[in-house]
Each structure stands twice: as C-alpha cells, then as structure tokens.
mmCIF file of C-alpha atoms and ligand atoms in Angstrom:
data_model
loop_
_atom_site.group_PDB
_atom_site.id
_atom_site.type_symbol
_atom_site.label_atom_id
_atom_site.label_comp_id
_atom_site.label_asym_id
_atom_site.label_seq_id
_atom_site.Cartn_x
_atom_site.Cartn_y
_atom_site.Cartn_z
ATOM 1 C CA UNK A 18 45.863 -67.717 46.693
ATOM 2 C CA UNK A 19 48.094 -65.507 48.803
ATOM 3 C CA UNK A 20 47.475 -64.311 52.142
ATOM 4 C CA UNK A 21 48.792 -61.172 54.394
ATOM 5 C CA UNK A 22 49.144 -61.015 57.761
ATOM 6 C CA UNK A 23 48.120 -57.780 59.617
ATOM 7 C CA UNK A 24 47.029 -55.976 56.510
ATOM 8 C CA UNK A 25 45.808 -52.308 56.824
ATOM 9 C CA UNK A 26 41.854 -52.289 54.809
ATOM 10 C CA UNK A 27 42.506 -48.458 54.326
ATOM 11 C CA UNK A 28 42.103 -49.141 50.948
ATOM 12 C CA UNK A 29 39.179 -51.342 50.426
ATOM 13 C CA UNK A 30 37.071 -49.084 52.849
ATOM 14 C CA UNK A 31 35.271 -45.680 51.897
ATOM 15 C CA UNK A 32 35.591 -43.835 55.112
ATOM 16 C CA UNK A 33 38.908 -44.489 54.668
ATOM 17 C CA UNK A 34 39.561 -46.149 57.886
ATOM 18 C CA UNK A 35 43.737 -47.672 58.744
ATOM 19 C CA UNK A 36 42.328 -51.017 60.572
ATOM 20 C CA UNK A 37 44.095 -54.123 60.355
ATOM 21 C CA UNK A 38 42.599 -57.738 59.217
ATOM 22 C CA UNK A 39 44.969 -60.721 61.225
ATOM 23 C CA UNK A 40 44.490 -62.439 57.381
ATOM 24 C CA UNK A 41 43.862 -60.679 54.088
ATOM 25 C CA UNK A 42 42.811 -62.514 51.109
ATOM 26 C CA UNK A 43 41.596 -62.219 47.814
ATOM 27 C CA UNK A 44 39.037 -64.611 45.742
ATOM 28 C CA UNK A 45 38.431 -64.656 42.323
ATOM 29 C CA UNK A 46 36.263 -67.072 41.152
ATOM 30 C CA UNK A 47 34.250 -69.633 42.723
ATOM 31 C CA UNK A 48 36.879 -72.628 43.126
ATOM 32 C CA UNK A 49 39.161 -70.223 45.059
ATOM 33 C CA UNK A 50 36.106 -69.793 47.384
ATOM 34 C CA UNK A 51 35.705 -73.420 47.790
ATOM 35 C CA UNK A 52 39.373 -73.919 48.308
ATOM 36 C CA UNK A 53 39.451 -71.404 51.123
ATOM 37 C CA UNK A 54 36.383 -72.748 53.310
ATOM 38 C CA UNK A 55 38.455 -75.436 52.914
ATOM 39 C CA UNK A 56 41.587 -74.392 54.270
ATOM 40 C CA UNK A 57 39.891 -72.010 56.941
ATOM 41 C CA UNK A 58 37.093 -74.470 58.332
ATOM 42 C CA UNK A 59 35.194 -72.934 61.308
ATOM 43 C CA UNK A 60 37.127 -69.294 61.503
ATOM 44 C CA UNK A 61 35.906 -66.415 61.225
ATOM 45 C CA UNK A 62 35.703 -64.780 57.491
ATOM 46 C CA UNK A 63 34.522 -61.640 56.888
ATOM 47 C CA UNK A 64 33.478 -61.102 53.404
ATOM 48 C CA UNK A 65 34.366 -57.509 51.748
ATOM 49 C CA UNK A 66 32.204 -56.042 49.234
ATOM 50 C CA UNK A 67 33.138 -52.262 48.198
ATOM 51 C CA UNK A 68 33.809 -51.742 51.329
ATOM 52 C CA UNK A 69 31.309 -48.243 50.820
ATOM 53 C CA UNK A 70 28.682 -49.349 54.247
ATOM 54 C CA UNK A 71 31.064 -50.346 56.669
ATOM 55 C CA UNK A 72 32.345 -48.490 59.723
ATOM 56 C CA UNK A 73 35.430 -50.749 61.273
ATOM 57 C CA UNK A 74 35.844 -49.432 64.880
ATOM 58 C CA UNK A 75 38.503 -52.207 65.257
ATOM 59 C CA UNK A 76 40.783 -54.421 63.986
ATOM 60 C CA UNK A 77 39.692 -57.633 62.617
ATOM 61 C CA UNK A 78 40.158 -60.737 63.713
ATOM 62 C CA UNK A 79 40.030 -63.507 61.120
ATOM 63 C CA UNK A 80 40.431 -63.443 57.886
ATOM 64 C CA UNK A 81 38.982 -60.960 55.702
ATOM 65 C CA UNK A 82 38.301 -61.815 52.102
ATOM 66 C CA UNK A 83 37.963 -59.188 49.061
ATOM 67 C CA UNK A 84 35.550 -60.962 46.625
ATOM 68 C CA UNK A 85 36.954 -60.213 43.117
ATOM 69 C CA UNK A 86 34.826 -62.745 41.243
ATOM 70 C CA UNK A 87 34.209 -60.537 38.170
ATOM 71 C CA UNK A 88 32.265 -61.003 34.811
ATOM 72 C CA UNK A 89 28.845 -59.796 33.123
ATOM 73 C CA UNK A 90 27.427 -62.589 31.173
ATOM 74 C CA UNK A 91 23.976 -62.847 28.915
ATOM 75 C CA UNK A 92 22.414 -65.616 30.365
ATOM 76 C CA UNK A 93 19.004 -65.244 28.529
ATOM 77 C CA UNK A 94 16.996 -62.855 26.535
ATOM 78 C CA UNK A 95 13.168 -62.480 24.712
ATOM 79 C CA UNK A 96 12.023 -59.834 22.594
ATOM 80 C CA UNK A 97 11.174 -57.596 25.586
ATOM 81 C CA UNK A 98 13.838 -58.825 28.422
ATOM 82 C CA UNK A 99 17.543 -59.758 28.946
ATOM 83 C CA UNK A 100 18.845 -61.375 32.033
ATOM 84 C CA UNK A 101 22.513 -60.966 32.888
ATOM 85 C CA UNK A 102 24.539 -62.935 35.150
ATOM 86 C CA UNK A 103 27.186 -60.397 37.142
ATOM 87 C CA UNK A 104 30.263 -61.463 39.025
ATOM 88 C CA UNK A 105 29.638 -60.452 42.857
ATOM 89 C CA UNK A 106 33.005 -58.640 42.832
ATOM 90 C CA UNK A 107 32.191 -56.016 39.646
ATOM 91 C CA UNK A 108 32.001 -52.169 40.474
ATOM 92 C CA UNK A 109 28.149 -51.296 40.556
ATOM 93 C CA UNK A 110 28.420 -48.285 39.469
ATOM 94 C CA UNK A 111 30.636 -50.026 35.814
ATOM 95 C CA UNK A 112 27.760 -52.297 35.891
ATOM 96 C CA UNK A 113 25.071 -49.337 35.333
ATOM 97 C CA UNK A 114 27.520 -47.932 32.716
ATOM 98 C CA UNK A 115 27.583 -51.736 30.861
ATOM 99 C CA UNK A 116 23.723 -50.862 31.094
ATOM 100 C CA UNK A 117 23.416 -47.599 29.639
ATOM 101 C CA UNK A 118 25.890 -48.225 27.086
ATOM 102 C CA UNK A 119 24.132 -51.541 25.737
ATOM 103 C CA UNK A 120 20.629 -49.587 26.442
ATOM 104 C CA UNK A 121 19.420 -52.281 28.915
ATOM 105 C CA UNK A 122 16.489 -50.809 31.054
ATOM 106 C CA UNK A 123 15.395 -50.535 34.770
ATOM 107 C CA UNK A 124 18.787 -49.726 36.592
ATOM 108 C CA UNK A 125 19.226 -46.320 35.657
ATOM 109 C CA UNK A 126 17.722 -44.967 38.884
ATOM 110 C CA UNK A 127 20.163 -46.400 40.652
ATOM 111 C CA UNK A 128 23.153 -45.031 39.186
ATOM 112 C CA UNK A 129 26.136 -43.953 41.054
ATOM 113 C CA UNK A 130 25.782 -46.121 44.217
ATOM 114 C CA UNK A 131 29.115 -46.555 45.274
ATOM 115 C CA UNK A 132 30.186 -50.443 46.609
ATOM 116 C CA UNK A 133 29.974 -53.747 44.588
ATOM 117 C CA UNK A 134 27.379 -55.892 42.886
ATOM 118 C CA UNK A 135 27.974 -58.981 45.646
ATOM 119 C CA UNK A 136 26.629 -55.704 47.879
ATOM 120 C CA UNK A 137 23.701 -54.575 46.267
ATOM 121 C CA UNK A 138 21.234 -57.366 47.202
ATOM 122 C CA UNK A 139 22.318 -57.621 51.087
ATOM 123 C CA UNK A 140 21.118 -54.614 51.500
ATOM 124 C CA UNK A 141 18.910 -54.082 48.761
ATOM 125 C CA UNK A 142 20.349 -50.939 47.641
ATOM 126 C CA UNK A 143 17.729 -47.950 46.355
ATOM 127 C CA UNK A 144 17.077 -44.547 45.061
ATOM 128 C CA UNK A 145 15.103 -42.224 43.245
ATOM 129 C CA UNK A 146 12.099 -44.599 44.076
ATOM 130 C CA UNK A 147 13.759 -47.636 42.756
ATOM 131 C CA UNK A 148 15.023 -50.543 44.775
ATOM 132 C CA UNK A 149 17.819 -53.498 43.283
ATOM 133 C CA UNK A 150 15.030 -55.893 44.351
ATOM 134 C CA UNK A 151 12.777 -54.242 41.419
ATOM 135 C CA UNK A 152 15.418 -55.721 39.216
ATOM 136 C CA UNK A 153 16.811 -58.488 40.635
ATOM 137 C CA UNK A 154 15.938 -62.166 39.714
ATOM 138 C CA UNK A 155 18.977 -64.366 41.827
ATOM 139 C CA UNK A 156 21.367 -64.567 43.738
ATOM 140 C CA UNK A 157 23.882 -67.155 44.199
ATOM 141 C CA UNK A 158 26.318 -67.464 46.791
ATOM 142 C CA UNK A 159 28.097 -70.647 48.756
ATOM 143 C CA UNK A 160 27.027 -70.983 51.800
ATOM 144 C CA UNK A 161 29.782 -70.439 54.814
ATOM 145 C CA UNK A 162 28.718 -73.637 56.932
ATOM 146 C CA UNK A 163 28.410 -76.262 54.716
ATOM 147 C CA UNK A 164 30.040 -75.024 51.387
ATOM 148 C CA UNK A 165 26.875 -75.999 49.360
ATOM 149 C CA UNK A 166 26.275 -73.463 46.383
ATOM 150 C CA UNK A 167 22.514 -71.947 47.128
ATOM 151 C CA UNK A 168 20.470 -70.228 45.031
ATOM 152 C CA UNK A 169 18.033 -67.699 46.157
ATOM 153 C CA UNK A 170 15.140 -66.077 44.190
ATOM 154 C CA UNK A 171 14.021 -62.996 44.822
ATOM 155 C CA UNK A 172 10.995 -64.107 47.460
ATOM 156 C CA UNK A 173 13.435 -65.952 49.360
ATOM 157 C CA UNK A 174 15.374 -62.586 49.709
ATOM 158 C CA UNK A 175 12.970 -61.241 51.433
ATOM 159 C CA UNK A 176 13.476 -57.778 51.197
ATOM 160 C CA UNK A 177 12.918 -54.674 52.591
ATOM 161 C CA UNK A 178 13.992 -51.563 52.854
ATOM 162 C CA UNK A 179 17.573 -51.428 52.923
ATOM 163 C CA UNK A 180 17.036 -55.285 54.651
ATOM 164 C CA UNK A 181 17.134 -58.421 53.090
ATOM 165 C CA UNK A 182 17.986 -62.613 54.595
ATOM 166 C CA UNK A 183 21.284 -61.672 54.335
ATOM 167 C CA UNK A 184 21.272 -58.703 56.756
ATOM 168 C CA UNK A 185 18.485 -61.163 59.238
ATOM 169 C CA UNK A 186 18.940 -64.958 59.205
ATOM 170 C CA UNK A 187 21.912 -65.503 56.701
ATOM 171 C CA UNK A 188 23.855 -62.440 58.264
ATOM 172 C CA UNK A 189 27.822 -62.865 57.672
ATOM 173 C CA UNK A 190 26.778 -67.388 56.313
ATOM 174 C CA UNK A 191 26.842 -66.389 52.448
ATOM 175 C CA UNK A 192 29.660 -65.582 50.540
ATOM 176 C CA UNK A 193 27.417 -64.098 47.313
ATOM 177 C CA UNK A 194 29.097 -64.817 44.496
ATOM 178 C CA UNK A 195 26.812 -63.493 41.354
ATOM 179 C CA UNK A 196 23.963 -62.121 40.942
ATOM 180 C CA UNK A 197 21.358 -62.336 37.936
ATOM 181 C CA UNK A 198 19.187 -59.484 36.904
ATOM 182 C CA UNK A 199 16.415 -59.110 34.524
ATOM 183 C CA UNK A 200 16.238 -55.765 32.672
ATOM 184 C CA UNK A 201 14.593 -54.297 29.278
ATOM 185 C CA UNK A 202 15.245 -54.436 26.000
ATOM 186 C CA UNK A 203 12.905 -52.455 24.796
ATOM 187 C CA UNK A 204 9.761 -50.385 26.287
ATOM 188 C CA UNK A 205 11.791 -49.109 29.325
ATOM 189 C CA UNK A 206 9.522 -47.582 31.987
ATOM 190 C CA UNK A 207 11.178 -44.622 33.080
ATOM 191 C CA UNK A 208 10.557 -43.772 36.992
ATOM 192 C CA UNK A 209 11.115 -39.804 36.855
ATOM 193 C CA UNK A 210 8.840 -39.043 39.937
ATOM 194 C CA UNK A 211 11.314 -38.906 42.690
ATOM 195 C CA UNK A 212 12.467 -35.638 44.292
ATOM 196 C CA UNK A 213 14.718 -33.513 41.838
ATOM 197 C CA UNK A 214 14.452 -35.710 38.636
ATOM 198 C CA UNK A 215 11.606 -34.083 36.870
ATOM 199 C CA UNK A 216 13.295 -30.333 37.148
ATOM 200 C CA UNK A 217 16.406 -31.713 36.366
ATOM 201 C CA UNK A 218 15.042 -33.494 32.867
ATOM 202 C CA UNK A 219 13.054 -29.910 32.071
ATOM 203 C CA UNK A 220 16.092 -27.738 33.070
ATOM 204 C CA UNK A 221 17.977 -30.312 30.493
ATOM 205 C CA UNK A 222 14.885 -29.491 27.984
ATOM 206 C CA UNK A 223 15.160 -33.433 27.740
ATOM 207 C CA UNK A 224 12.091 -34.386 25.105
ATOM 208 C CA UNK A 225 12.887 -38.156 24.802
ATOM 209 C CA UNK A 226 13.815 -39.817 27.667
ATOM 210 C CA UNK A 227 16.289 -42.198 27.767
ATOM 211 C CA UNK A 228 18.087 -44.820 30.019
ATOM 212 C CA UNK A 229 21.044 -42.775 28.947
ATOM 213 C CA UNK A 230 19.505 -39.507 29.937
ATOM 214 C CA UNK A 231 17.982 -40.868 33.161
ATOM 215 C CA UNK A 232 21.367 -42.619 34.231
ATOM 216 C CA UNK A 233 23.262 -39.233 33.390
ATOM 217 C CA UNK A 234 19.649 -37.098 35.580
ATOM 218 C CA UNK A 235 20.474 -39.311 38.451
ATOM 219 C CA UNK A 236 24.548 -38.628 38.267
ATOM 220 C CA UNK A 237 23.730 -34.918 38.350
ATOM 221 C CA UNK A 238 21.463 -34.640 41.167
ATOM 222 C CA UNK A 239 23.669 -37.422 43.425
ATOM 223 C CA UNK A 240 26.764 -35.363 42.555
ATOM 224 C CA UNK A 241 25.432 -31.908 43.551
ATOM 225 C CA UNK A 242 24.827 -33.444 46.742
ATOM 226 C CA UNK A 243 26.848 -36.293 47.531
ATOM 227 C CA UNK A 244 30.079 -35.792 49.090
ATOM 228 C CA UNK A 245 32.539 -38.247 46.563
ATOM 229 C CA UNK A 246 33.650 -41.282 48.748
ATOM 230 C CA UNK A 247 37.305 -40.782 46.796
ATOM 231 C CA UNK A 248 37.449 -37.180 48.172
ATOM 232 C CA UNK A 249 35.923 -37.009 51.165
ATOM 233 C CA UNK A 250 35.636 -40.379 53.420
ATOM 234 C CA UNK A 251 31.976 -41.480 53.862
ATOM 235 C CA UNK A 252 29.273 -44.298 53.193
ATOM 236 C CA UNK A 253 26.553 -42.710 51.904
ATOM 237 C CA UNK A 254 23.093 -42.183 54.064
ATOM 238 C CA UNK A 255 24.465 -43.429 57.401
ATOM 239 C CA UNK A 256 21.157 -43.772 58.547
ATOM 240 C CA UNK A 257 18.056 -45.163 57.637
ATOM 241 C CA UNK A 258 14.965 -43.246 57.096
ATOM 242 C CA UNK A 259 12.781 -43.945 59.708
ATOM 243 C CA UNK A 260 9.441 -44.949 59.674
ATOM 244 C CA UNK A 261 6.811 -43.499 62.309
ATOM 245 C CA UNK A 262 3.128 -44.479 63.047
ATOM 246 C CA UNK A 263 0.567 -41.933 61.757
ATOM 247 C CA UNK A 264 -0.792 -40.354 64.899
ATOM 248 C CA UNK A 265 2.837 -39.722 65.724
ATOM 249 C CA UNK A 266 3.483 -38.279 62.127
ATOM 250 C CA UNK A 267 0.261 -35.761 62.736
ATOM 251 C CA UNK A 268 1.713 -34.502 66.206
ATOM 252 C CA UNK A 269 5.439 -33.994 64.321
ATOM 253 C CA UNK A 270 3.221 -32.194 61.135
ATOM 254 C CA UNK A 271 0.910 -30.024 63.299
ATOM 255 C CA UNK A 272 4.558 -28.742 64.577
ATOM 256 C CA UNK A 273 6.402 -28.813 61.223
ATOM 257 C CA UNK A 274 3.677 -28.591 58.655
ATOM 258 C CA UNK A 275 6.661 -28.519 56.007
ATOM 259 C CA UNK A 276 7.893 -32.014 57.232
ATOM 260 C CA UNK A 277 8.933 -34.178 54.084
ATOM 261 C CA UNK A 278 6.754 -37.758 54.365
ATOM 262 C CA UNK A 279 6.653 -40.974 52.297
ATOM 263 C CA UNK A 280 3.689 -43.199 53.570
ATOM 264 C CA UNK A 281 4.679 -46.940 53.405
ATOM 265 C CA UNK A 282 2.457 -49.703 54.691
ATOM 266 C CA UNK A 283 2.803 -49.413 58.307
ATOM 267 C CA UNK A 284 2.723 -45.766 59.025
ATOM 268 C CA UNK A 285 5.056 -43.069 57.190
ATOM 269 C CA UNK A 286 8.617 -42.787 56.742
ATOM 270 C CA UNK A 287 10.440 -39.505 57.343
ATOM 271 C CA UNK A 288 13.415 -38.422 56.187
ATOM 272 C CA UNK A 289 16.481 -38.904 58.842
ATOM 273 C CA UNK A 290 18.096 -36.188 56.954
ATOM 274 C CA UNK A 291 15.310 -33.583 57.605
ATOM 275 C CA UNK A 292 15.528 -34.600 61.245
ATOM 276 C CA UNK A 293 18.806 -34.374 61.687
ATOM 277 C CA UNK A 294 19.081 -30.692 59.772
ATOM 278 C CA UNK A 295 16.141 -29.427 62.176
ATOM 279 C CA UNK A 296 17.860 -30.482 65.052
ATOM 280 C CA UNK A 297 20.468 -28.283 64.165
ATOM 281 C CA UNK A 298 23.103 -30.664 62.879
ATOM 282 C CA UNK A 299 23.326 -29.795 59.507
ATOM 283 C CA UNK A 300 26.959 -28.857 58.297
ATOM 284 C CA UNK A 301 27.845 -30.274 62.287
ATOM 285 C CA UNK A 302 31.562 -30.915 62.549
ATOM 286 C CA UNK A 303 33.538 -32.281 66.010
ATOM 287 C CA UNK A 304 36.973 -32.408 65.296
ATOM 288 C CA UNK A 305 36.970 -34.894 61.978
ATOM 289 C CA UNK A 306 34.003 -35.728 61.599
ATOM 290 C CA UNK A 307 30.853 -33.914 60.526
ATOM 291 C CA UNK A 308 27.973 -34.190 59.013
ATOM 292 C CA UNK A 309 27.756 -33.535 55.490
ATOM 293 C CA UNK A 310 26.894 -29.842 54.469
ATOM 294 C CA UNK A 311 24.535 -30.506 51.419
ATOM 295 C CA UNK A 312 22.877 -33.631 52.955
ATOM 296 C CA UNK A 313 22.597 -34.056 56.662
ATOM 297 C CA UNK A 314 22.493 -37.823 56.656
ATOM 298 C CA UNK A 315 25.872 -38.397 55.750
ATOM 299 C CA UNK A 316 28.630 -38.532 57.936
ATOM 300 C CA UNK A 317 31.915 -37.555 56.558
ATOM 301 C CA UNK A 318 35.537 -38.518 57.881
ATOM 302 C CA UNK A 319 37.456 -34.727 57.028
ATOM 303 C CA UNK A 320 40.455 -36.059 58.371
ATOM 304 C CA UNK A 321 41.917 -38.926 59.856
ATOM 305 C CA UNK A 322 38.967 -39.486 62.387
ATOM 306 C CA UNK A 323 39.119 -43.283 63.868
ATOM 307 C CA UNK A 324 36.183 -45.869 63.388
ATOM 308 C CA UNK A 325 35.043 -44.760 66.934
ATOM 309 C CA UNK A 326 35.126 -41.185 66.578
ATOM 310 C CA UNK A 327 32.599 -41.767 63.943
ATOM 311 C CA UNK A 328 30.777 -43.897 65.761
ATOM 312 C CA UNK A 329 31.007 -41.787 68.800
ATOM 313 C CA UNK A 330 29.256 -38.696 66.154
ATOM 314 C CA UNK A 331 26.691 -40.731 65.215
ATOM 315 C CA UNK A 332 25.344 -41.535 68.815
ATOM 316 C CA UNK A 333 25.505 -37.477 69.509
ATOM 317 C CA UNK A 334 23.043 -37.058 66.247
ATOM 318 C CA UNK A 335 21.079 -39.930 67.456
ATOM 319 C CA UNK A 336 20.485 -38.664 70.433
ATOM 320 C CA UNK A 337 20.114 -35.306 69.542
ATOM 321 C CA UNK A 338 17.293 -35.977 66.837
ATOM 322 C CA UNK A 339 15.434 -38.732 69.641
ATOM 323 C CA UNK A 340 15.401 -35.575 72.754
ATOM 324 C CA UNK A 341 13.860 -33.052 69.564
ATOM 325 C CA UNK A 342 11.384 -35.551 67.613
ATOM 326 C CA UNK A 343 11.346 -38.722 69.613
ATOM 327 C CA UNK A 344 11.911 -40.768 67.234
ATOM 328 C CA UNK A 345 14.903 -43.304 67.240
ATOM 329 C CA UNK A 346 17.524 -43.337 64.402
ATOM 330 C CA UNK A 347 19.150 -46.927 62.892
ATOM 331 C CA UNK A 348 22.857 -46.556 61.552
ATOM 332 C CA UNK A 349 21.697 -47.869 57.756
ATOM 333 C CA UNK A 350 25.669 -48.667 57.376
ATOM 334 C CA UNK A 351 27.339 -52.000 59.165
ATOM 335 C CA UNK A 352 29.025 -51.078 62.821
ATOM 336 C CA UNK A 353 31.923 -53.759 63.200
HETATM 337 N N1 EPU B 405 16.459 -33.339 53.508
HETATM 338 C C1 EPU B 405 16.651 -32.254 54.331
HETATM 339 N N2 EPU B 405 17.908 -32.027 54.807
HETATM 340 C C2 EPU B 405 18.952 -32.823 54.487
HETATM 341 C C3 EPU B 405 18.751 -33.952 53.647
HETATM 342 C C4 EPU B 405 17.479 -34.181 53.164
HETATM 343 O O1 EPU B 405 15.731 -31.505 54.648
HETATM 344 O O2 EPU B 405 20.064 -32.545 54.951
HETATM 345 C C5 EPU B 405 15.116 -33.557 52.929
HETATM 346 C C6 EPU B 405 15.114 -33.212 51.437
HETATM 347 O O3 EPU B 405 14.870 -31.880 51.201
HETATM 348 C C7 EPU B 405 14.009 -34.097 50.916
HETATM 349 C C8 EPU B 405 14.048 -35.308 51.815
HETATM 350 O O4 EPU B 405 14.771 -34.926 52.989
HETATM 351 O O5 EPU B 405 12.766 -33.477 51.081
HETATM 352 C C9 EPU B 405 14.712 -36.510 51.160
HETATM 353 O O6 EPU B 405 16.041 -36.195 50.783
HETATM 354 P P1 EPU B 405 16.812 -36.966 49.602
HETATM 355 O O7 EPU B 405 15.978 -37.013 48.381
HETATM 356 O O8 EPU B 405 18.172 -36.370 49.510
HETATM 357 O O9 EPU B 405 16.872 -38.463 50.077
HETATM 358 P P2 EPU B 405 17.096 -39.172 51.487
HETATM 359 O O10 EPU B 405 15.784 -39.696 51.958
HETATM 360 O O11 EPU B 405 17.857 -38.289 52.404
HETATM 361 C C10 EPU B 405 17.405 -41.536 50.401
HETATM 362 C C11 EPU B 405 18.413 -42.638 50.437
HETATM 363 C C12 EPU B 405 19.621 -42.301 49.564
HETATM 364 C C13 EPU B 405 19.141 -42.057 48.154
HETATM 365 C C14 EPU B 405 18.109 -40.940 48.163
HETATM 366 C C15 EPU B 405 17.483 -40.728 46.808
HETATM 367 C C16 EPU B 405 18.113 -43.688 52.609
HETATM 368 C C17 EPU B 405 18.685 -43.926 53.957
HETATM 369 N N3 EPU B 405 18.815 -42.899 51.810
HETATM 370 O O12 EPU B 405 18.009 -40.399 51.026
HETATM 371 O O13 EPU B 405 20.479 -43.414 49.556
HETATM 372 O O14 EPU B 405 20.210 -41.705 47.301
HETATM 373 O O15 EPU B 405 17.028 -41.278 49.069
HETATM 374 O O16 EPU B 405 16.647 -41.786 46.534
HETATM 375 O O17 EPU B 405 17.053 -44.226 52.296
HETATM 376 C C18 EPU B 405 22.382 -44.388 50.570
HETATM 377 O O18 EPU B 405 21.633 -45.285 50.942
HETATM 378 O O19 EPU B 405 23.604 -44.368 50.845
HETATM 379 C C19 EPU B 405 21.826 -43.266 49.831
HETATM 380 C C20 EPU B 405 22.542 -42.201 49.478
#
C-alpha cells in the first residue's frame, strides 16, 4: 500500500473540486483494509466511494481512502432468483450493465446513477420508483473501531429515503466492503409507472418489455435531463425532496393547484425541484455555479467554482424556496 501526502481529490470527486487529503490511499481488498486500521489506529479516515454526493468545502485532514475492492461474484441462485456478491469499489452504473447483459432483474430502474456500489446502500440510492433497498439483501463492511467484519441485513439498514444506519448511527464507523443483492432470473416485474417511462416505452413502440429495454428507457430519460457529471461538475439532486404535512400541502395546492405530490406515510412529499423552479431559480447562475437548466435540483459547478461557492448557492436557493413556500430544504449530498 502506498500513500501520498497532500494529494489533490480533483479526480475522485464529481463536482470536480481541487481539495487536498494530508494522506491518500488506496484499498483493494479486504486484508489491505485490515492492514491499514492497523497502521492508522484512532485517526481520522475518510472513506471515498465515487466520490458523485460529496461537496468538499475544505481540505482534509486525515487520511482519505479510495475503496477499490472490486469483483461480482454468484453467490447463490434458484429457479426464480440469483444473489450476487459485488465488490464495494465497482462502478454502479458497470454493475447495471453486468445486469442487463446477463438479463438479471430488478435494477434496471436504477440505471445510470453515477458513484460506486460501496455507495449505493449508505444512502439508499433510488429512482423511477425504485429504491437499492428493494434489491438489496447485505451488506458487509469492517467496522472502523474495532476492526470486526459485520454483517448487516437489510432490516438492520434501516432505510429510508435517501437515509440508512450508515448516514444515522454508523455515520463515517463502516468501511463497506461488498454488498449482496438478490435479483431475477426469470418473471421480472417491470416498474414502468414513474414519471416519463411509460411515453418513453410507447414513443419506442416497445411491445415486450425487457430489463434491457427498461435499463436503456431509464438512460434516455436521465440523459435528456441530467447534466453528465464528466461534462459538467455536479452530484446529482442536491437536495432532497421534501416531505410536508397534509394541511400544509392543501394551503401550497389551493395556491398551485398544478403542484407535483407523492403521498408517503407521514404527509406528502414535494418535489424540491418544482420548488426551486417556482421560486424563480430555474436555469439560476452566480458566477460558477448555477442551477441546472433542465432540472432545477441540481447544482452545477460551470467553472472552477470552490466547495464554498457551492455551498454558499445552495443556502441562497434554500432560503429563497423557505421565504416563497415555507418549507425547509435538506442538501441530499454530504457537506464536508
Ligand atoms: N420538476 C420541476 N422542475 C424541475 C425539476 C422537476 O417542475 O426543475 C418537477 C417535474 O416536472 C416532476 C417532478 O418535479 O413533476 C419530479 O421530477 P423528476 O421526475 O425529475 O424527479 P425529482 O423528484 O426531481 C428524484 C430523485 C432523482 C431521481 C428522480 C427520478 C431525489 C432527491 N431525486 O428527482 O435522483 O433520478 O427522482 O426518480 O429524490 C439523485 O438522487 O441524485 C437523483 C438524480
């Protein structure tokens, strides 16, 4: 294992940001995770994923550690089900690919997430009404305080929406290192219901649907609207969607009787994107930074804004969307 010294995580960060890590290392299987609690016994370590929900506003101090522990493995399979075993350090978005091409159901919907598999369960990662907790079965990881290899199933998880144990209680104490999913074989149930999906399929005259054709839907519609990470510096929604109690949702529908609405079990979740365009933000750029012009919830670095520039941006729309709607927004993406 090598290390660097003031290393610049440009590179391993989608909105593209120059900060510097005092250490920089790389792991690549489980030993060499071991070896390094080891060696770096009650300091700080900061775990990297894809790097595609994090907004550095500083330097890091510590050491920072990519997690390249790769590797897609059959661990069992029935008639109906196969359950694969996934490095934490593999490319989601080859993952879904290994998927399609092999035909193995239930991950299709969330095609083209950008960030690694190690990533997709801290946050629990969803779209186009599906969530990786819909698919998941474990996940392992070693445990930063003690070094003991834990296993988690999915109820000790516990997840939510875009939350899991490792965002609450286990925050920053795991190092995940796979995961293990459980996906179909054979009669795939296709979720087609969410937003765009169903026009796309019949604008694609698609007659048999397919995890294929679903996988290649989703690509289309995220593309058209997405802003690519590799072009144009961003994480994704930067926000989450907020969720409102219904007597407040009837005073904001009376008002907007257009507003989008998903009810969930506490009250109704509206979309921070919506919000954000109808406060006027839409397209919004101050110097650098800007919201994105297809889809308001995404921030975009144009140029070479800093981590607090963005930051900065973010509080404006927050505020902005609380003095118009009263209602608060959460950054969905990690503020370090
Ligand atoms: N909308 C607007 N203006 C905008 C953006 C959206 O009016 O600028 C409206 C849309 O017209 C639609 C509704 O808001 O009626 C929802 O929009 P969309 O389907 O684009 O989804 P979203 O709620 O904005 C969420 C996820 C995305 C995920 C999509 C699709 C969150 C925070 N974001 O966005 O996830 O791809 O649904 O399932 O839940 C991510 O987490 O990085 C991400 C991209």
């Amino acid at each position: 294992m090598t290390f660097q010294k003031n290393y610049s995580l440009q590179k391993f960060n989608t909105f593209g940001l120059d900060v510097k890590a005092s250490f920089f290392t790389e792991i690549n299987d489980q030993e060499q995770a071991k070896l390094l609690l080891d060696q770096f016994q009650n300091q700080p370590i900061f775990i990297l994923g894809g790097g595609s929900n994090i907004l550095f506003t500083k330097n890091i101090e510590g050491i920072v550690v990519k997690n390249n522990i790769l590797g897609i493995e059959i661990v069992d399979k029935n008639e109906e089900n196969i359950w694969l075993k996934i490095g934490a350090g593999e490319i989601w978005q080859n993952l879904v690919q290994y998927c399609v091409a092999h035909d193995f159901g239930g991950i299709e919907n969330l095609s083209l997430i950008y960030g690694s598999v190690g990533a997709a369960p801290i946050q629990n990662i969803g779209a186009y009404g599906v969530e990786v907790k819909d698919i998941l079965e474990n996940v392992i990881g070693i445990n930063l305080e003690n070094g003991q290899i834990q296993t988690f199933g999915k109820e000790d998880c516990k997840f939510g929406y875009r939350d899991s144990i490792f965002k609450q209680t286990f925050k920053g104490k795991i190092l995940i290192t796979h995961i293990v999913l459980k996906l179909t074989l054979k009669k795939h149930i296709f979720k087609t219901d969410y937003g765009d999906i169903q026009k796309v399929l019949a604008e694609k005259k698609v007659k048999n649907l397919s995890v294929k054709i679903i996988s290649e839907t989703i690509c289309q519609i995220r593309q058209s609207k997405l802003p690519d990470p590799a072009v144009w510096g961003n994480c994704g929604s930067f926000f989450k969607n907020p969720e409102i109690s219904e007597p407040k949702f009837k005073i904001l529908q009376e008002k907007y009787p257009n507003v989008p609405s998903y009810p969930t079990q506490n009250g109704v979740k509206v979309p921070a994107g919506w919000l954000i365009e109808q406060a006027g933000l839409k397209g919004k750029r101050v110097g650098n930074v800007g919201t994105h012009e297809k889809q308001a919830l995404v921030i975009v670095n144009y140029g070479n804004a800093n981590g607090q520039q963005i930051w900065d941006f973010s509080k404006q729309i927050q505020a902005a969307v609380f003095e118009k709607f009263g209602v608060s927004l959460q950054a969905e993406v990690n503020i370090l």
